[in-house]
Coordinates of C-alpha atoms in Angstrom, one line a residue:
Chain A
M943 CA -9.5 -33.5 -26.2
V944 CA -6.6 -31.9 -24.4
I945 CA -4.1 -34.3 -23.2
Q946 CA -2.9 -33.5 -19.7
Q947 CA 0.8 -33.2 -20.0
Y948 CA 1.9 -32.9 -16.4
T949 CA 0.7 -34.5 -13.2
K950 CA 0.8 -32.8 -9.8
E951 CA 3.8 -34.9 -8.9
D952 CA 5.7 -33.7 -12.0
I953 CA 5.1 -30.1 -11.0
L954 CA 6.0 -30.6 -7.4
K955 CA 9.2 -32.3 -8.6
M956 CA 10.1 -29.4 -10.8
L957 CA 9.4 -27.0 -7.9
S958 CA 11.6 -29.0 -5.5
V959 CA 14.7 -27.2 -6.7
I960 CA 13.5 -23.8 -5.6
T961 CA 15.3 -22.6 -2.5
D962 CA 14.4 -19.9 0.0
P963 CA 16.1 -16.7 -1.2
E964 CA 17.1 -15.8 2.4
I965 CA 18.1 -19.3 3.5
P966 CA 19.5 -21.0 0.4
V967 CA 20.1 -24.3 2.0
V968 CA 16.4 -25.1 2.4
T969 CA 13.8 -25.4 -0.4
I970 CA 10.4 -23.6 -0.3
Q971 CA 8.7 -27.0 -0.1
E972 CA 10.7 -28.0 3.0
M973 CA 9.6 -24.7 4.5
G974 CA 6.0 -25.7 3.9
M975 CA 5.3 -22.7 1.6
I976 CA 3.8 -24.7 -1.3
K977 CA 0.2 -25.4 -0.2
D978 CA -1.1 -27.1 -3.4
V979 CA -0.9 -27.4 -7.1
N980 CA -4.0 -27.3 -9.3
I981 CA -3.8 -28.5 -12.9
K982 CA -6.5 -27.7 -15.4
G983 CA -5.7 -28.8 -18.9
S984 CA -2.4 -27.2 -19.7
S985 CA -2.6 -24.5 -17.1
V986 CA -1.0 -24.9 -13.7
E987 CA -1.9 -23.0 -10.6
V988 CA 0.5 -23.0 -7.6
L989 CA -0.9 -22.1 -4.2
L990 CA 1.8 -20.3 -2.2
T991 CA 1.5 -19.3 1.4
P992 CA 3.6 -16.4 2.8
T993 CA 5.6 -16.9 5.9
Y994 CA 5.0 -13.3 7.0
T995 CA 2.3 -11.0 5.5
G996 CA 5.0 -8.5 4.6
C997 CA 7.7 -10.9 3.5
P998 CA 9.7 -9.1 0.8
A999 CA 10.9 -12.4 -0.6
M1000 CA 7.4 -13.3 -1.9
N1001 CA 7.8 -11.6 -5.2
L1002 CA 11.1 -13.2 -5.9
I1003 CA 9.7 -16.7 -4.9
E1004 CA 6.7 -16.2 -7.2
Q1005 CA 9.1 -15.2 -10.0
D1006 CA 11.2 -18.3 -9.3
I1007 CA 8.2 -20.5 -9.5
R1008 CA 7.2 -19.1 -12.9
M1009 CA 10.7 -19.3 -14.3
T1010 CA 11.2 -22.8 -13.1
L1011 CA 8.0 -24.1 -14.6
H1012 CA 8.5 -22.2 -17.8
A1013 CA 11.9 -23.8 -18.1
G1014 CA 10.2 -27.2 -17.6
G1015 CA 7.9 -26.5 -20.5
V1016 CA 4.8 -25.3 -18.6
D1017 CA 3.7 -22.0 -20.2
D1018 CA 0.5 -21.2 -18.4
V1019 CA 1.4 -20.6 -14.8
T1020 CA -0.4 -18.7 -12.1
V1021 CA 0.7 -18.3 -8.6
K1022 CA -1.9 -17.6 -6.0
L1023 CA -1.2 -16.3 -2.5
V1024 CA -3.3 -18.1 0.2
Y1025 CA -3.5 -17.1 3.8
D1026 CA -5.6 -19.9 5.2
P1027 CA -4.5 -21.9 7.1
A1028 CA -1.8 -19.5 8.3
W1029 CA 1.8 -20.6 7.7
T1030 CA 3.5 -21.9 10.8
T1031 CA 7.0 -23.0 11.5
D1032 CA 5.5 -26.3 12.5
W1033 CA 5.2 -27.1 8.8
M1034 CA 8.9 -26.9 8.4
T1035 CA 10.2 -30.4 7.8
D1036 CA 12.8 -32.0 10.2
I1037 CA 15.2 -32.1 7.3
A1038 CA 14.8 -28.4 6.8
K1039 CA 15.5 -27.8 10.4
A1040 CA 18.6 -29.9 10.4
K1041 CA 19.9 -28.2 7.3
M1042 CA 19.2 -24.8 8.8
K1043 CA 21.1 -25.7 11.9
L1044 CA 24.2 -26.9 9.9
Y1045 CA 24.0 -23.6 8.0
G1046 CA 24.3 -21.7 11.4
I1047 CA 20.7 -20.7 12.0
A1048 CA 19.0 -22.1 15.1
P1049 CA 15.8 -23.7 13.9
P1050 CA 12.4 -22.8 15.4
L1051 CA 11.0 -24.6 18.4
T1052 CA 7.3 -25.6 18.0
S1053 CA 4.8 -22.9 17.4
S1054 CA 3.3 -23.5 20.9
C1055 CA 6.4 -21.7 22.2
N1056 CA 4.7 -18.5 21.0
S1057 CA 3.3 -17.3 24.3
D1058 CA 1.5 -14.0 24.4
R1059 CA 3.3 -12.9 27.5
F1060 CA 7.0 -13.0 28.2
T1061 CA 9.2 -15.5 26.4
D1062 CA 11.8 -17.4 28.3
N1063 CA 12.6 -20.2 25.8
V1064 CA 16.0 -21.8 25.7
I1065 CA 17.5 -21.4 22.3
E1066 CA 20.4 -23.7 21.6
C1067 CA 23.5 -22.3 19.9
P1068 CA 23.8 -23.9 16.4
H1069 CA 27.6 -23.8 16.5
C1070 CA 28.5 -25.4 19.9
G1071 CA 25.1 -26.6 21.2
S1072 CA 25.3 -24.6 24.3
K1073 CA 22.0 -23.6 26.0
E1074 CA 23.6 -20.5 27.5
T1075 CA 22.5 -18.0 24.9
K1076 CA 21.1 -14.5 24.9
M1077 CA 18.8 -12.6 22.6
V1078 CA 20.4 -9.4 21.3
S1079 CA 17.8 -8.3 18.8
R1080 CA 14.2 -9.3 18.1
F1081 CA 14.9 -9.1 14.4
G1082 CA 17.8 -10.1 12.4
S1083 CA 18.5 -9.9 8.7
T1084 CA 14.9 -10.8 7.9
A1085 CA 11.6 -10.5 9.7
C1086 CA 11.5 -14.2 10.4
K1087 CA 14.7 -14.3 12.4
S1088 CA 16.1 -12.8 15.6
L1089 CA 19.7 -12.3 16.6
F1090 CA 21.3 -14.2 19.5
T1091 CA 24.7 -14.5 20.9
C1092 CA 26.2 -17.6 22.6
K1093 CA 27.6 -17.1 26.0
T1094 CA 29.8 -20.2 25.7
C1095 CA 31.5 -20.0 22.3
L1096 CA 30.8 -16.2 22.1
E1097 CA 29.6 -16.6 18.5
P1098 CA 26.6 -14.6 17.2
F1099 CA 23.9 -16.5 15.5
E1100 CA 20.4 -16.1 14.0
Y1101 CA 17.3 -17.9 15.4
F1102 CA 14.4 -18.7 13.1
K1103 CA 11.5 -17.6 15.3
C1104 CA 8.5 -19.7 16.1
H1105 CA 5.6 -18.5 14.1
Chain B
M319 CA -26.1 0.7 4.0
T320 CA -25.9 -2.7 2.4
E321 CA -23.8 -5.6 3.8
Q322 CA -21.4 -5.1 0.9
Q323 CA -20.9 -1.4 1.7
A324 CA -20.4 -2.2 5.4
L325 CA -17.8 -4.8 4.7
Y326 CA -16.0 -2.5 2.3
K327 CA -15.8 0.2 5.0
Y328 CA -14.8 -2.4 7.7
C329 CA -11.9 -3.6 5.5
L330 CA -10.8 -0.1 4.8
R331 CA -10.7 0.8 8.5
L332 CA -8.5 -2.2 9.3
G333 CA -6.4 -1.7 6.2
D334 CA -5.9 2.0 6.9
N335 CA -4.9 1.4 10.5
A336 CA -2.2 -0.9 9.2
L337 CA -1.1 1.4 6.4
V338 CA -0.9 4.6 8.6
Q339 CA 1.0 2.7 11.4
S340 CA 3.4 1.3 8.8
Y341 CA 4.1 4.8 7.7
R342 CA 4.8 6.1 11.2
L343 CA 6.9 3.1 12.1
S344 CA 9.0 3.5 8.9
E345 CA 9.9 7.0 10.0
W346 CA 12.1 5.4 12.7
C347 CA 14.3 3.9 10.0
S348 CA 17.8 5.0 10.8
N349 CA 16.5 7.1 13.7
A350 CA 15.9 4.5 16.4
P351 CA 18.0 4.7 19.6
T352 CA 19.9 1.5 18.7
L353 CA 20.5 -0.6 15.6
E354 CA 18.5 -3.5 17.1
E355 CA 15.5 -1.2 17.7
D356 CA 15.8 0.2 14.2
L357 CA 15.5 -3.4 12.9
A358 CA 12.6 -4.1 15.1
L359 CA 10.5 -1.1 14.4
T360 CA 11.1 -1.2 10.6
N361 CA 10.2 -4.9 10.6
F362 CA 7.0 -4.1 12.4
A363 CA 6.4 -1.6 9.7
L364 CA 6.9 -4.3 7.1
D365 CA 4.3 -6.5 8.9
M366 CA 1.9 -3.6 8.8
T367 CA 2.5 -3.0 5.1
G368 CA 1.7 -6.7 4.4
R369 CA -1.4 -6.5 6.5
A370 CA -2.5 -3.3 4.7
Q371 CA -2.0 -5.0 1.4
A372 CA -4.1 -8.1 2.3
L373 CA -6.9 -6.0 3.7
L374 CA -7.0 -3.3 1.1
A375 CA -6.9 -5.9 -1.7
Y376 CA -9.9 -7.6 -0.1
A377 CA -11.6 -4.2 0.3
G378 CA -11.1 -3.6 -3.5
E379 CA -12.6 -7.0 -4.2
V380 CA -15.6 -6.4 -2.0
D381 CA -16.2 -3.0 -3.6
G382 CA -16.2 -4.8 -7.0
N383 CA -15.0 -1.8 -9.1
G384 CA -11.6 -3.2 -9.9
K385 CA -9.7 -1.1 -7.4
T386 CA -6.4 -2.6 -6.3
D387 CA -4.7 -2.3 -3.0
D388 CA -2.4 0.4 -4.5
D389 CA -5.4 2.4 -5.8
L390 CA -6.9 2.4 -2.3
A391 CA -3.7 3.4 -0.7
Y392 CA -2.6 6.1 -3.0
R393 CA -5.8 7.5 -4.5
R394 CA -8.1 8.2 -1.6
G395 CA -8.3 11.6 0.0
E396 CA -8.0 12.2 3.8
R397 CA -11.7 12.2 4.4
E398 CA -11.9 8.7 2.9
F399 CA -9.5 7.2 5.3
Y400 CA -11.0 5.5 8.4
N401 CA -8.0 4.7 10.6
H402 CA -8.0 5.4 14.3
L403 CA -6.5 8.8 15.2
I404 CA -3.9 7.2 17.5
N405 CA -2.1 5.7 14.5
E406 CA -1.5 9.0 12.7
Q407 CA -0.1 10.8 15.7
P408 CA 3.5 11.8 15.4
N409 CA 6.1 9.4 16.7
G410 CA 7.2 11.8 19.5
D411 CA 10.1 10.5 21.5
F412 CA 10.8 6.8 21.7
A413 CA 8.6 6.4 24.8
H414 CA 5.6 7.8 22.8
T415 CA 6.2 5.2 20.1
I416 CA 6.4 2.5 22.6
A417 CA 3.2 3.7 24.4
R418 CA 1.3 3.8 21.1
L419 CA 2.6 0.3 20.3
L420 CA 1.6 -0.9 23.7
Y421 CA -2.0 0.4 23.2
T422 CA -2.4 -0.6 19.6
S423 CA -0.6 -4.0 19.6
T424 CA -2.6 -5.1 22.7
Y425 CA -5.8 -4.0 20.9
E426 CA -4.8 -5.7 17.7
Y427 CA -3.8 -8.9 19.3
L428 CA -7.2 -9.2 21.1
F429 CA -9.1 -7.9 18.0
Y430 CA -7.6 -10.3 15.5
T431 CA -7.8 -13.2 17.9
E432 CA -11.6 -12.6 17.8
L433 CA -11.7 -11.9 14.1
M434 CA -10.3 -15.4 13.5
H435 CA -13.8 -16.6 14.3
S436 CA -15.5 -14.2 11.8
A437 CA -18.2 -15.6 9.5
D438 CA -16.3 -14.0 6.7
E439 CA -13.7 -16.6 5.7
R440 CA -11.3 -14.2 4.1
L441 CA -11.2 -11.9 7.1
A442 CA -10.8 -15.0 9.4
S443 CA -7.8 -16.2 7.4
I444 CA -6.1 -12.9 7.3
A445 CA -6.7 -12.6 11.0
A446 CA -5.0 -16.0 11.7
K447 CA -1.9 -14.6 10.0
V448 CA -2.0 -11.2 11.6
V449 CA -2.5 -12.4 15.2
K450 CA 0.9 -14.1 15.3
E451 CA 2.6 -10.9 14.2
S452 CA 0.6 -8.7 16.7
R453 CA 1.6 -11.0 19.5
Y454 CA 5.3 -10.3 18.7
H455 CA 4.7 -6.6 18.5
M456 CA 2.9 -6.7 21.9
T457 CA 5.7 -8.6 23.6
H458 CA 8.2 -6.1 22.3
A459 CA 6.0 -3.1 23.6
N460 CA 5.6 -4.8 26.9
D461 CA 9.3 -5.4 27.3
W462 CA 10.2 -1.7 26.6
A463 CA 7.3 -0.3 28.7
M464 CA 8.7 -2.2 31.7
R465 CA 12.3 -1.3 30.9
L466 CA 11.6 2.4 30.5
G467 CA 9.0 2.6 33.3
N468 CA 11.3 0.8 35.8
G469 CA 14.4 2.6 34.5
T470 CA 15.7 6.0 35.5
E471 CA 13.7 8.9 36.7
E472 CA 14.1 10.4 33.2
S473 CA 12.8 7.3 31.4
Q474 CA 10.0 6.7 33.8
G475 CA 8.9 10.4 33.5
R476 CA 8.9 10.1 29.7
M477 CA 7.0 6.8 29.7
Q478 CA 4.4 8.2 32.0
A479 CA 4.0 11.3 29.9
A480 CA 3.6 9.1 26.8
I481 CA 0.9 6.8 28.1
D482 CA -0.9 9.9 29.5
G483 CA -0.5 11.9 26.3
L484 CA -1.9 9.1 24.0
W485 CA -4.7 8.0 26.4
M486 CA -7.3 10.4 24.9
F487 CA -7.0 8.5 21.6
T488 CA -7.7 5.0 23.0
G489 CA -11.4 5.4 23.4
E490 CA -11.9 5.5 19.7
M491 CA -10.6 2.0 19.2
F492 CA -13.8 0.7 20.8
E493 CA -16.2 3.1 19.0
T494 CA -18.6 1.5 16.5
D495 CA -20.7 2.7 13.7
A496 CA -23.5 1.5 11.4
A497 CA -21.1 -0.8 9.6
D498 CA -20.1 -2.6 12.8
A499 CA -23.8 -3.0 13.8
L500 CA -24.7 -4.5 10.5
L501 CA -21.7 -6.9 10.4
R502 CA -22.1 -7.8 14.0
D503 CA -25.5 -9.2 13.2
K504 CA -23.9 -11.5 10.5
N505 CA -21.1 -12.5 12.9
I506 CA -18.6 -10.9 10.6
A507 CA -17.4 -8.0 12.8
V508 CA -15.8 -8.3 16.2
D509 CA -17.7 -7.4 19.4
L510 CA -15.6 -4.4 20.5
G511 CA -17.4 -4.3 23.9
K512 CA -15.9 -7.7 24.7
I513 CA -12.4 -6.6 23.6
K514 CA -12.6 -3.4 25.6
I515 CA -12.8 -5.3 29.0
K516 CA -9.8 -7.5 28.1
W517 CA -7.8 -4.6 26.8
M518 CA -8.4 -2.6 29.9
E519 CA -7.3 -5.6 32.1
R520 CA -4.1 -6.1 30.1
I521 CA -3.1 -2.5 30.0
T522 CA -3.8 -2.0 33.7
E523 CA -1.6 -5.0 34.4
M524 CA 1.2 -3.8 32.1
V525 CA 1.1 -0.2 33.5
K526 CA 1.4 -1.7 37.0
L527 CA 4.3 -4.0 36.0
A528 CA 6.0 -1.0 34.4
G529 CA 5.8 0.9 37.7
L530 CA 3.6 3.6 36.2
K531 CA 0.2 5.1 37.0
M532 CA -2.9 4.5 34.9
P533 CA -3.8 7.6 32.9
Q534 CA -6.8 9.5 34.4
G535 CA -8.3 11.6 31.7
S536 CA -11.8 10.8 30.6
Y537 CA -12.0 13.0 27.5
M538 CA -11.7 10.9 24.4
Q539 CA -11.0 12.3 21.0
T540 CA -12.7 10.5 18.1
G541 CA -13.4 11.1 14.4
G542 CA -11.5 8.5 12.4
L543 CA -14.6 6.3 11.8
K544 CA -16.2 9.2 10.1
G545 CA -13.1 10.1 8.2
I546 CA -12.4 13.2 10.3
H547 CA -8.8 13.3 11.2
T548 CA -6.2 15.3 13.2
E549 CA -4.0 17.6 11.1
Y550 CA -1.3 14.9 10.8
L551 CA -3.0 12.5 8.4
G552 CA -3.1 15.1 5.6
H553 CA 0.7 15.5 5.9
I554 CA 1.2 11.8 5.8
L555 CA -0.8 11.4 2.7
T556 CA 0.8 14.3 1.0
E557 CA 4.1 12.5 1.2
M558 CA 2.9 8.9 0.8
Q559 CA 0.7 9.7 -2.2
Y560 CA 3.0 12.3 -3.9
L561 CA 4.4 10.1 -6.6
Q562 CA 1.1 8.5 -7.7
R563 CA -0.6 11.8 -7.6
A564 CA 2.0 13.6 -9.6
Y565 CA 2.7 10.7 -12.0
P566 CA -0.4 8.5 -12.1
D567 CA 0.3 4.8 -12.8
A568 CA 4.0 5.3 -12.5
T569 CA 5.9 2.0 -12.1
W570 CA 9.5 1.1 -11.7

């Protein structure tokens, strides 16, 4: 009989050190990207959900998961991409949103702000808290963020879009 | 045609639309009118690449002959591509790209909203992901159509020419074939008749908001569903597939 070496909690604990390659202050778990962990004997399957279908960080994150678990003594690791249910910024924990704000990125509002017509949401400046801000570009350094500028403190900032 | 063959073709059509659009949008990289627009269009291209990967990977699984998403993207000939002709048309000026984005993103938003209710779970889950991205593309196209349409005489003229010029390729988006009919019966495929009404309403509204006139032409160019394309797809594939054709299985 094979003795099960790791529990799901053990694996999740190991994975909790992996941060988002683009926003290094938050972990992929806080982002809501780890959907589940399946353990069969000595093999571990991690279910990962992409934030955006074309997110170029996915390969890196998959690699991080494998390396982290290998380092923790788990040899047989598979990472499976799952699309259902679709990732939403609503899964981001409050802690993640708070850390993001401190880092200088305005965290997303709820996903219900994603109207299919014209968006007129108020995005707060993460630097000075002003509500007088203006979008300068629909996309920023990554697909998941857009660029804003604050009319009060004049600082530019990124906004993590509702999704 | 079996259900499996129909589903394979359906996935290819959706995947090819995304792949070919991705290619055209990528051509704007470093050529867009502003840096912000460069970022937006290339990020849309990235969304499309992700979408093509998900759909072509599924097509390969449905086919069951071990073909990967890369095999399907790089090793099929022009006559085996089923994308809508509108997606392979050259970018033209910026107004043409926006007009195409307006037509296709509105279509895709409505299409994938319906596909979320497909009896095929995999397609439904991909649709749930895609619909959010399409909504963003549509908002962007709407904003620019209004800005150009209500802008100067020059921008309005170009925007009008663009929506008129691409109009003849919009009919095909609602065309169906045997695969649609078979999958409709199983509640897998989307009812395009239903989409057409909503699409027409939205486009009519947007064209009005943009201060433009609805295109009048009634001739519609089709062929993509049968794998018959305009001259442009061949040129796209020549470039896109060059490496894998010249050096099969090359990796880096």
